[in-house]
Coordinates of C-alpha atoms and ligand atoms in Angstrom, one line a residue:
M1 CA 0.0 0.0 0.0
D2 CA 1.3 3.4 -0.9
T3 CA 0.3 5.2 2.2
D4 CA 2.0 8.5 1.3
L5 CA 0.3 8.7 -2.1
F6 CA -3.1 7.9 -0.6
K7 CA -2.7 10.6 2.1
N8 CA -1.5 13.0 -0.6
V9 CA -4.5 12.3 -2.7
I10 CA -6.9 12.9 0.2
S11 CA -5.3 16.1 1.3
H12 CA -4.9 17.4 -2.3
A13 CA -8.6 16.6 -3.0
K14 CA -9.5 18.8 -0.1
E15 CA -7.0 21.6 -0.7
Y16 CA -8.1 22.1 -4.3
G17 CA -11.8 21.9 -3.8
F18 CA -12.4 18.4 -5.2
I19 CA -13.8 16.5 -2.1
F20 CA -14.8 17.6 1.3
Q21 CA -15.9 15.5 4.3
S22 CA -19.7 15.8 4.6
S23 CA -21.0 18.0 7.5
E24 CA -17.4 18.9 8.4
I25 CA -18.4 21.7 10.7
Y26 CA -20.3 19.1 12.8
D27 CA -17.1 16.9 12.8
G28 CA -18.2 15.0 9.7
L29 CA -20.5 12.1 9.0
S30 CA -18.7 8.8 8.6
A31 CA -18.2 7.5 5.1
V32 CA -20.1 10.4 3.4
Y33 CA -18.4 12.9 1.2
D34 CA -19.3 16.0 -0.7
Y35 CA -17.8 17.1 -4.1
G36 CA -16.5 20.6 -4.2
Q37 CA -16.3 23.2 -7.0
N38 CA -13.6 21.3 -8.9
G39 CA -14.8 17.8 -7.9
V40 CA -18.2 18.3 -9.4
L41 CA -16.8 19.3 -12.7
L42 CA -14.4 16.4 -12.9
K43 CA -17.3 14.0 -11.8
N44 CA -19.6 15.5 -14.5
N45 CA -16.9 15.0 -17.1
I46 CA -16.5 11.3 -16.1
K47 CA -20.2 10.9 -16.4
A48 CA -20.3 12.6 -19.8
Y49 CA -17.6 10.2 -21.0
W50 CA -19.4 7.1 -19.8
W51 CA -22.8 8.3 -21.0
G52 CA -21.3 9.3 -24.4
A53 CA -19.5 6.0 -24.8
M54 CA -22.7 4.1 -24.0
V55 CA -25.6 6.1 -25.3
Q56 CA -24.2 8.4 -27.9
M57 CA -21.8 5.8 -29.5
H58 CA -24.3 2.9 -29.5
E59 CA -27.4 3.1 -31.6
N60 CA -29.0 0.3 -29.6
I61 CA -28.4 1.8 -26.1
V62 CA -30.7 4.4 -24.6
G63 CA -30.7 6.0 -21.2
I64 CA -33.2 6.6 -18.4
D65 CA -33.3 8.3 -15.0
S66 CA -35.5 6.4 -12.6
A67 CA -36.5 7.5 -9.0
I68 CA -34.5 6.4 -6.0
F69 CA -37.7 5.3 -4.2
M70 CA -39.4 2.2 -5.7
H71 CA -42.3 -0.1 -4.8
P72 CA -41.2 -2.2 -1.8
N73 CA -42.0 -5.4 -3.6
T74 CA -39.1 -4.6 -6.0
W75 CA -36.6 -5.6 -3.4
K76 CA -38.5 -8.7 -2.4
A77 CA -38.6 -9.8 -6.1
S78 CA -35.0 -8.9 -6.7
G79 CA -33.8 -11.0 -3.8
H80 CA -32.2 -8.0 -1.9
V81 CA -34.5 -8.3 1.2
D82 CA -33.4 -11.9 1.7
A83 CA -29.9 -12.1 0.2
F84 CA -28.3 -8.7 0.1
N85 CA -26.2 -9.4 3.1
D86 CA -22.6 -9.2 4.1
P87 CA -21.2 -11.5 6.8
L88 CA -19.9 -9.5 9.7
I89 CA -17.5 -10.3 12.5
D90 CA -16.3 -8.3 15.5
N91 CA -13.0 -8.5 17.3
K92 CA -13.7 -8.5 21.0
D93 CA -10.4 -6.8 22.0
S94 CA -10.3 -4.0 19.5
K95 CA -14.1 -3.7 19.2
K96 CA -13.5 -3.3 15.5
R97 CA -16.0 -4.7 13.0
Y98 CA -15.0 -6.5 9.8
R99 CA -16.6 -8.1 6.8
A100 CA -15.6 -11.8 7.2
D101 CA -15.3 -12.2 3.4
V102 CA -12.9 -9.3 3.2
L103 CA -10.7 -10.6 6.0
I104 CA -10.5 -13.9 4.1
E105 CA -9.9 -12.2 0.8
D106 CA -7.1 -10.0 2.3
H107 CA -5.5 -13.2 3.7
V108 CA -5.6 -14.9 0.3
E109 CA -4.1 -11.7 -1.2
K110 CA -1.2 -12.0 1.2
I111 CA -0.5 -15.5 -0.1
R112 CA -0.8 -14.2 -3.7
Q113 CA 1.8 -11.6 -2.9
K114 CA 4.2 -14.3 -1.6
I115 CA 3.9 -15.9 -5.0
E116 CA 4.7 -12.6 -6.6
K117 CA 7.8 -12.3 -4.4
E118 CA 9.0 -15.8 -5.6
V119 CA 8.4 -14.7 -9.2
K120 CA 10.5 -11.5 -8.6
K121 CA 13.3 -13.4 -7.0
A122 CA 13.4 -16.0 -9.8
S123 CA 13.2 -13.4 -12.6
K124 CA 16.3 -11.7 -11.1
R125 CA 18.1 -15.0 -10.9
F126 CA 17.2 -16.2 -14.4
G127 CA 17.5 -12.8 -16.1
E128 CA 16.4 -12.6 -19.7
S129 CA 15.6 -16.3 -20.0
F130 CA 13.0 -16.2 -17.3
D131 CA 9.6 -17.7 -18.3
R132 CA 6.9 -16.6 -15.9
E133 CA 4.3 -19.1 -17.0
Q134 CA 6.8 -22.0 -16.8
F135 CA 8.0 -20.9 -13.4
L136 CA 4.4 -20.7 -12.0
A137 CA 3.6 -24.2 -13.4
T138 CA 6.7 -25.9 -12.1
N139 CA 8.0 -24.3 -8.9
G140 CA 7.3 -26.4 -5.8
R141 CA 6.9 -23.6 -3.4
V142 CA 4.5 -21.7 -5.7
A143 CA 2.5 -24.8 -6.2
G144 CA 2.1 -25.1 -2.4
Y145 CA 0.9 -21.5 -2.1
Q146 CA -1.5 -22.0 -5.0
E147 CA -3.0 -25.1 -3.4
K148 CA -3.4 -23.3 -0.2
M149 CA -5.2 -20.4 -1.9
K150 CA -7.5 -22.7 -3.7
A151 CA -8.4 -24.7 -0.6
I152 CA -9.3 -21.5 1.3
I153 CA -11.4 -20.1 -1.5
D154 CA -13.2 -23.4 -2.1
R155 CA -14.0 -23.8 1.6
F156 CA -15.2 -20.1 1.8
V157 CA -17.4 -20.4 -1.3
K158 CA -18.9 -23.7 0.0
A159 CA -19.6 -22.2 3.4
M160 CA -21.2 -19.1 1.9
D161 CA -23.4 -21.1 -0.5
A162 CA -24.6 -23.3 2.4
E163 CA -24.9 -20.2 4.7
D164 CA -22.7 -22.0 7.1
L165 CA -21.5 -19.0 9.1
A166 CA -20.0 -21.2 11.8
D167 CA -17.6 -22.7 9.2
I168 CA -16.6 -19.2 8.1
K169 CA -15.6 -18.4 11.6
E170 CA -13.7 -21.7 11.8
L171 CA -11.9 -20.9 8.6
I172 CA -10.8 -17.5 10.0
E173 CA -9.5 -19.3 13.1
D174 CA -7.9 -22.2 11.2
E175 CA -6.0 -19.7 9.0
Q176 CA -5.0 -17.8 12.2
I177 CA -6.3 -14.5 10.7
K178 CA -5.7 -11.8 13.3
C179 CA -7.4 -8.5 13.8
P180 CA -5.1 -5.9 12.2
V181 CA -5.7 -3.5 15.1
S182 CA -5.5 -5.7 18.2
G183 CA -3.5 -8.5 16.7
S184 CA -5.7 -11.0 18.5
M185 CA -7.9 -13.8 17.3
N186 CA -10.6 -13.1 19.9
W187 CA -13.5 -13.1 17.4
T188 CA -17.3 -13.1 17.8
D189 CA -19.5 -15.4 15.8
V190 CA -20.2 -14.4 12.1
R191 CA -23.6 -12.8 11.5
Q192 CA -25.4 -11.8 8.3
F193 CA -26.2 -8.1 8.0
N194 CA -28.6 -6.6 5.4
L195 CA -27.1 -3.6 3.6
M196 CA -30.3 -1.8 2.6
F197 CA -31.4 1.4 4.3
G198 CA -35.1 1.4 5.2
T199 CA -37.2 4.5 5.5
Q200 CA -40.9 5.4 5.8
M201 CA -43.1 7.0 3.2
G202 CA -46.1 8.9 4.5
S203 CA -46.9 9.6 8.2
V204 CA -47.0 6.7 10.6
A205 CA -50.6 7.6 11.5
E206 CA -51.7 7.0 7.9
G207 CA -50.1 3.5 8.1
A208 CA -46.8 4.4 6.5
S209 CA -45.1 1.8 4.4
T210 CA -41.4 0.9 4.6
L211 CA -39.4 1.7 1.6
Y212 CA -35.7 1.1 0.9
L213 CA -33.2 3.5 -0.6
R214 CA -32.1 1.6 -3.7
P215 CA -28.8 -0.3 -3.2
E216 CA -28.3 -0.5 -7.0
T217 CA -29.7 1.5 -9.9
A218 CA -30.3 -1.6 -12.0
Q219 CA -33.7 -2.4 -10.7
G220 CA -35.0 0.9 -12.0
I221 CA -34.0 -0.3 -15.4
F222 CA -35.7 -3.7 -15.0
L223 CA -39.0 -2.1 -13.9
N224 CA -38.9 0.1 -17.0
Y225 CA -37.7 -2.5 -19.4
L226 CA -41.1 -2.9 -21.1
N227 CA -41.8 0.9 -21.2
V228 CA -38.5 1.6 -22.9
Q229 CA -38.7 -1.4 -25.2
K230 CA -42.2 -0.5 -26.4
T231 CA -41.9 3.2 -26.6
G232 CA -38.4 3.2 -28.1
R233 CA -39.3 0.3 -30.4
M234 CA -36.1 -1.4 -29.3
K235 CA -35.0 -4.6 -30.9
I236 CA -32.9 -7.2 -29.1
P237 CA -30.0 -6.9 -28.4
F238 CA -30.4 -3.5 -26.8
G239 CA -29.2 -1.7 -23.7
I240 CA -30.6 0.7 -21.1
A241 CA -28.1 2.9 -19.3
Q242 CA -28.5 4.9 -16.1
I243 CA -26.4 7.1 -13.8
G244 CA -27.7 7.6 -10.3
K245 CA -27.3 7.4 -6.5
A246 CA -27.3 4.1 -4.6
F247 CA -27.1 3.5 -0.9
R248 CA -25.6 0.7 1.1
N249 CA -25.3 0.5 4.9
E250 CA -21.7 -0.8 4.5
I251 CA -20.4 -2.7 7.6
V252 CA -17.0 -1.1 7.2
A253 CA -16.9 2.0 5.1
R254 CA -13.4 3.4 4.8
Q255 CA -10.7 4.2 2.2
F256 CA -12.1 7.6 1.4
I257 CA -14.6 7.6 -1.5
F258 CA -13.8 4.0 -2.4
R259 CA -16.5 2.6 -0.1
M260 CA -19.2 5.0 1.0
R261 CA -22.7 4.6 2.3
E262 CA -24.1 7.0 -0.4
F263 CA -22.5 6.7 -3.8
E264 CA -23.2 6.9 -7.5
Q265 CA -23.3 4.1 -10.0
M266 CA -23.2 4.1 -13.8
E267 CA -25.0 0.9 -14.9
M268 CA -26.1 -0.5 -18.2
Q269 CA -28.3 -3.6 -18.6
F270 CA -28.0 -5.2 -22.0
F271 CA -30.9 -7.4 -23.0
V272 CA -30.1 -10.3 -25.3
R273 CA -31.5 -13.5 -26.8
P274 CA -31.2 -16.5 -24.4
G275 CA -28.2 -18.6 -25.4
T276 CA -26.2 -15.6 -26.6
E277 CA -25.4 -14.2 -23.2
M278 CA -21.9 -15.6 -22.8
E279 CA -20.9 -14.1 -26.2
W280 CA -22.2 -10.7 -25.0
Y281 CA -20.6 -11.1 -21.6
E282 CA -17.2 -11.6 -23.2
N283 CA -17.9 -8.8 -25.6
W284 CA -18.8 -6.3 -22.8
K285 CA -15.7 -7.4 -20.9
K286 CA -13.5 -6.3 -23.8
K287 CA -15.4 -3.1 -24.5
R288 CA -15.4 -1.9 -20.9
L289 CA -11.6 -2.6 -20.5
A290 CA -11.0 -0.7 -23.7
W291 CA -13.0 2.3 -22.3
H292 CA -10.7 2.3 -19.2
K293 CA -7.6 1.9 -21.2
S294 CA -8.5 4.8 -23.5
L295 CA -7.8 7.2 -20.6
G296 CA -4.1 6.6 -21.2
F297 CA -3.0 5.4 -17.8
D298 CA -0.6 2.5 -17.8
E299 CA -2.2 -0.7 -18.9
S300 CA -0.7 -2.6 -16.0
N301 CA -3.2 -0.8 -13.7
Y302 CA -6.0 -3.0 -14.8
R303 CA -6.8 -6.7 -14.4
F304 CA -9.8 -8.9 -14.5
H305 CA -10.8 -10.8 -11.4
D306 CA -13.4 -13.6 -11.9
H307 CA -15.8 -14.2 -9.1
K308 CA -15.9 -17.5 -7.3
K309 CA -18.7 -16.6 -5.0
L310 CA -21.5 -15.2 -7.1
A311 CA -24.1 -12.7 -6.1
H312 CA -27.6 -14.2 -5.9
Y313 CA -28.6 -13.0 -9.3
A314 CA -25.4 -13.8 -11.3
A315 CA -24.4 -16.7 -13.5
S316 CA -20.9 -15.4 -14.3
A317 CA -19.3 -12.3 -12.9
T318 CA -16.0 -10.6 -13.2
D319 CA -14.5 -7.4 -11.8
I320 CA -12.3 -4.9 -13.6
E321 CA -9.8 -4.3 -10.8
F322 CA -7.7 -1.1 -10.7
N323 CA -4.4 -0.5 -9.0
F324 CA -5.6 2.0 -6.4
P325 CA -3.0 3.5 -3.9
F326 CA -4.1 0.7 -1.5
G327 CA -3.7 -2.1 -4.1
F328 CA -5.8 -3.8 -6.8
K329 CA -9.5 -3.5 -5.9
E330 CA -12.8 -3.7 -7.8
L331 CA -13.6 -0.7 -10.0
E332 CA -16.3 -2.1 -12.2
G333 CA -18.4 -5.3 -12.2
I334 CA -19.6 -7.2 -15.3
H335 CA -22.3 -9.7 -14.7
S336 CA -24.3 -12.2 -16.6
R337 CA -27.6 -11.9 -14.7
T338 CA -29.6 -14.4 -16.8
D339 CA -33.3 -13.8 -16.9
F340 CA -33.4 -13.8 -13.1
D341 CA -34.5 -10.2 -12.4
L342 CA -37.2 -9.9 -15.2
K343 CA -38.6 -13.3 -14.3
Q344 CA -38.8 -12.4 -10.6
H345 CA -40.6 -9.1 -11.4
Q346 CA -42.9 -11.0 -13.7
E347 CA -43.9 -13.3 -10.9
Y348 CA -44.2 -10.7 -8.2
S349 CA -46.1 -8.1 -10.4
G350 CA -48.2 -10.5 -12.4
K351 CA -47.2 -8.5 -15.6
K352 CA -45.6 -10.2 -18.5
L353 CA -42.1 -8.9 -19.2
Q354 CA -41.4 -10.7 -22.4
Y355 CA -40.1 -9.9 -25.8
F356 CA -41.4 -11.0 -29.1
D357 CA -38.5 -12.0 -31.3
S358 CA -39.8 -11.7 -34.8
E359 CA -36.8 -13.5 -36.3
L360 CA -37.5 -16.5 -34.2
G361 CA -41.3 -16.0 -34.1
E362 CA -41.4 -16.6 -30.4
N363 CA -41.8 -14.9 -27.0
Y364 CA -39.2 -15.0 -24.3
V365 CA -37.9 -13.3 -21.2
P366 CA -34.6 -11.7 -22.3
Y367 CA -31.3 -12.5 -20.7
V368 CA -29.2 -9.7 -19.3
V369 CA -25.6 -8.7 -19.3
E370 CA -24.8 -5.9 -16.9
T371 CA -21.9 -3.5 -16.7
S372 CA -21.8 -1.6 -13.4
I373 CA -19.2 0.9 -12.4
G374 CA -18.9 3.1 -9.3
L375 CA -18.6 6.7 -10.4
D376 CA -16.8 7.7 -7.1
R377 CA -14.3 4.8 -7.5
M378 CA -13.7 5.9 -11.1
F379 CA -13.1 9.5 -9.7
L380 CA -10.6 8.1 -7.2
A381 CA -8.8 6.0 -9.8
V382 CA -8.4 9.0 -12.1
L383 CA -7.4 11.4 -9.3
S384 CA -4.8 9.0 -7.8
K385 CA -3.1 8.2 -11.1
S386 CA -3.0 11.8 -12.2
L387 CA -1.4 13.4 -9.1
M388 CA 2.3 13.8 -9.5
H389 CA 5.1 15.6 -7.8
E390 CA 7.9 16.6 -10.2
T391 CA 11.4 17.9 -9.7
L392 CA 12.1 20.5 -12.4
E393 CA 15.4 21.2 -14.2
D394 CA 16.2 24.1 -11.8
G395 CA 15.7 21.8 -8.8
S396 CA 12.3 23.3 -7.8
Q397 CA 9.3 21.1 -7.2
R398 CA 5.9 21.2 -8.7
T399 CA 2.6 19.4 -7.9
V400 CA 0.7 18.7 -11.1
L401 CA -2.6 16.9 -11.7
K402 CA -2.1 15.3 -15.1
L403 CA -5.7 14.5 -15.7
P404 CA -6.7 13.4 -19.2
A405 CA -7.4 16.9 -20.6
F406 CA -11.0 16.3 -21.5
L407 CA -11.8 15.3 -17.9
A408 CA -10.1 18.4 -16.4
P409 CA -12.5 20.6 -14.3
N410 CA -11.3 23.9 -15.8
K411 CA -10.0 23.7 -19.3
V412 CA -8.3 27.1 -19.6
A413 CA -7.0 29.7 -17.2
I414 CA -6.8 33.2 -18.6
L415 CA -4.1 35.2 -16.8
P416 CA -3.2 38.9 -17.3
L417 CA 0.5 39.3 -16.7
L418 CA -0.1 42.4 -14.6
K419 CA -3.1 43.9 -12.9
K420 CA -2.7 47.2 -14.8
D421 CA -2.1 48.9 -18.2
G422 CA -5.4 47.5 -19.6
L423 CA -4.2 43.9 -19.4
P424 CA -7.1 42.7 -17.1
E425 CA -9.7 44.3 -19.5
K426 CA -8.1 42.5 -22.5
A427 CA -7.9 39.2 -20.5
R428 CA -11.6 39.5 -19.5
E429 CA -12.5 39.9 -23.2
V430 CA -10.6 36.7 -24.0
T431 CA -12.4 34.9 -21.1
E432 CA -15.8 36.1 -22.3
S433 CA -15.3 34.7 -25.8
L434 CA -13.8 31.4 -24.7
K435 CA -16.4 30.7 -22.0
L436 CA -19.1 30.1 -24.7
D437 CA -17.3 26.8 -25.4
H438 CA -15.5 25.8 -22.3
I439 CA -15.2 26.2 -18.5
V440 CA -12.7 29.0 -18.2
Q441 CA -11.0 30.5 -15.1
Y442 CA -9.9 34.1 -14.9
D443 CA -7.1 34.7 -12.4
E444 CA -5.2 37.9 -11.8
K445 CA -3.9 37.3 -8.2
D446 CA -0.2 36.7 -7.3
A447 CA 2.8 36.5 -9.5
I448 CA 2.5 34.6 -12.8
G449 CA 4.7 31.7 -11.7
K450 CA 2.5 31.1 -8.6
R451 CA -0.7 31.2 -10.8
Y452 CA 0.8 28.6 -13.1
R453 CA 1.5 26.3 -10.2
R454 CA -2.0 26.8 -8.8
Q455 CA -3.5 25.8 -12.2
D456 CA -1.1 22.8 -12.5
A457 CA -2.3 21.5 -9.2
A458 CA -5.9 21.8 -10.1
G459 CA -5.3 20.0 -13.4
T460 CA -6.0 22.9 -15.9
P461 CA -4.5 21.8 -19.2
L462 CA -3.9 25.3 -20.7
C463 CA -2.9 28.6 -19.3
V464 CA -3.2 31.7 -21.6
T465 CA -1.2 34.8 -20.6
V466 CA -2.2 38.2 -21.8
D467 CA 0.7 40.7 -21.8
H468 CA 1.6 44.1 -23.3
K469 CA 2.4 42.5 -26.7
T470 CA -1.2 41.2 -26.8
L471 CA -2.5 44.8 -26.8
E472 CA -0.3 45.5 -29.8
D473 CA -0.7 42.5 -32.0
N474 CA -3.5 40.3 -30.5
T475 CA -1.2 37.4 -29.7
V476 CA -1.1 35.5 -26.4
T477 CA 1.2 32.9 -24.8
V478 CA -0.3 29.5 -24.3
R479 CA 1.3 27.2 -21.8
F480 CA 0.7 23.5 -21.7
R481 CA 0.3 21.9 -18.3
D482 CA 2.1 18.6 -18.8
T483 CA 5.2 19.8 -20.7
M484 CA 5.2 23.4 -19.5
E485 CA 6.0 24.3 -23.1
Q486 CA 4.9 27.8 -24.1
I487 CA 3.9 29.0 -27.6
R488 CA 2.9 32.4 -28.9
I489 CA -0.3 32.3 -31.0
P490 CA -2.7 34.8 -32.6
L491 CA -5.9 35.0 -30.5
S492 CA -7.8 33.9 -33.6
K493 CA -6.3 30.4 -33.1
L494 CA -7.1 30.1 -29.4
T495 CA -10.4 28.3 -29.8
A496 CA -9.0 25.8 -32.2
I497 CA -6.0 25.0 -30.1
T498 CA -8.2 24.6 -27.0
N499 CA -10.7 22.3 -28.8
E500 CA -7.8 20.2 -30.1
T501 CA -6.4 19.8 -26.6
V502 CA -9.5 19.3 -24.4
S503 CA -12.5 18.3 -26.5
L504 CA -14.5 15.2 -25.6
N505 CA -15.3 14.7 -29.2
A506 CA -11.7 14.0 -30.0
Q507 CA -11.7 11.4 -27.2
F508 CA -14.8 9.8 -28.6
G509 CA -12.9 9.6 -31.9
K510 CA -10.2 7.6 -30.2
L511 CA -12.8 5.4 -28.6
S512 CA -14.8 4.7 -31.7
S513 CA -12.1 2.2 -32.8
F514 CA -12.9 0.2 -29.7
I515 CA -16.7 0.4 -29.9
D516 CA -17.1 -2.3 -32.5
I517 CA -15.0 -4.9 -30.8
Ligands
ATP601 P1 -17.5 -4.6 -3.2 O1 -17.2 -6.0 -3.4 O2 -16.3 -3.7 -3.3 O3 -18.4 -4.3 -2.0 P2 -19.7 -5.0 -4.9 O4 -19.2 -6.2 -5.6 O5 -20.7 -5.1 -3.8 O6 -18.4 -4.2 -4.4 P3 -21.4 -4.2 -7.1 O7 -22.6 -4.6 -6.3 O8 -20.9 -5.1 -8.2 O9 -20.2 -4.0 -6.0 O10 -21.6 -2.7 -7.5 C1 -21.1 -2.2 -8.7 C2 -20.1 -1.1 -8.5 O11 -20.6 -0.1 -7.7 C3 -18.8 -1.6 -7.9 O12 -17.9 -2.1 -8.9 C4 -18.2 -0.3 -7.3 O13 -17.5 0.5 -8.2 C5 -19.5 0.5 -6.9 N1 -19.7 0.4 -5.5 C6 -20.3 -0.6 -4.8 N2 -20.4 -0.4 -3.5 C7 -19.8 0.8 -3.3 C8 -19.6 1.7 -2.2 N3 -20.0 1.3 -1.0 N4 -19.1 2.9 -2.4 C9 -18.7 3.3 -3.6 N5 -18.8 2.6 -4.7 C10 -19.4 1.3 -4.6

């Protein structure tokens, strides 16, 4: 875990108006965060990129925005009332609460890291001739670790499937998993804990009914499946996308915005002909990975992790994991949900949720492949990989947020060199014309070098400086954030250069080669 980087990300996010602790003046509310003036812009840009890649770039995907409150039967039908649980366990000495599955996963991860250590050692020893695959397949010590990992995972999956919570506790004891805080193995029994927040609609006197805050946005899509299919005259295969808030009463919510109790999801349910779901599942795995890679961060930051223990609705599931400052963790889930949800809603509502396939001449309940990404986790992924501290040629330091330019909160900063001689007026003029197309900042405070640094740290891709020469010949200096290169251009070219550097359209152009995978 890169503790320093993670601490830097959190303090940088606050210092530059990206993320604040919720209700800070009341000492904060645990695991709830607010997005500040720059954060909301970055978040909106991430949403726009996802929405564009899904809805704009695919003829057969449309979007909706369904309400957070839904009929209470929704959650009975979907299985969330009965099965949306996490196994929790407390350490009696530290009084800390943990998710039993996470304790076990972390333990398995430690064994995996031992394998990686062996690989590193061997690759040093063998040099160029090292063959990783061969080493993994033949080394005795590695085989032992792999066997151990498999045994733990198999036992865990079996116990979860059988809801044998006693065996999960025994597994934790057998593996001698200790509380990271107290270091002891003084554990309580494992209990199931439902993650949904309940609330009341209407006054109690009127016989209020219990509602749940949705724990996923997907159900809003399933309940509207027929409305959209009919009114949009959608033909299978087709998708419905949605971005919105979800709520989970997480047992342990920590790691900043990685795991919160109120968060945002970007989900897409893709409805397909039964029997074709695995093909589409593989297809969406590829497409989603391509979307992530198009941001330009190193490809080694991504990996797939197939689920062994499946959610109650899933037939196959994989995570796209990202290399966060605290290691590889789930960023996005891709699930083959079969016809489970639509069939359940059909049964509970008594309404047919079928599709007439004119090519086959038959009715069926479509199968579903889902892609589900946490917007806040995506935000954290982007922020943590973009934050850099550089030592410049003259030995000085700069902090720079090398965000993909199209995601940057502010695209251009307009800076009059001095606060006199008509320079502010000219700079204001430039600001007014550019703000028709982009989010632009005007800044006249402090020396120019300091202003550049401020914009670097906030991730602004371009700075435009207005000086005395500008008044004479209508040229300005444009400075690029990443290279710090400066060029002199006529003002008439400013819009074109800005568009070239920051536009979302250009990014879609790059992505379009991935869309038809
Ligand atoms: P985890 O195993 O980390 O709890 P999950 O498998 O329960 O996640 P899904 O139900 O697949 O997550 O939800 C889809 C996506 O929603 C996740 O990939 C993640 O990006 C995001 N997400 C889920 N729970 C949270 C949370 N508490 N805070 C922020 N994002 C979340």
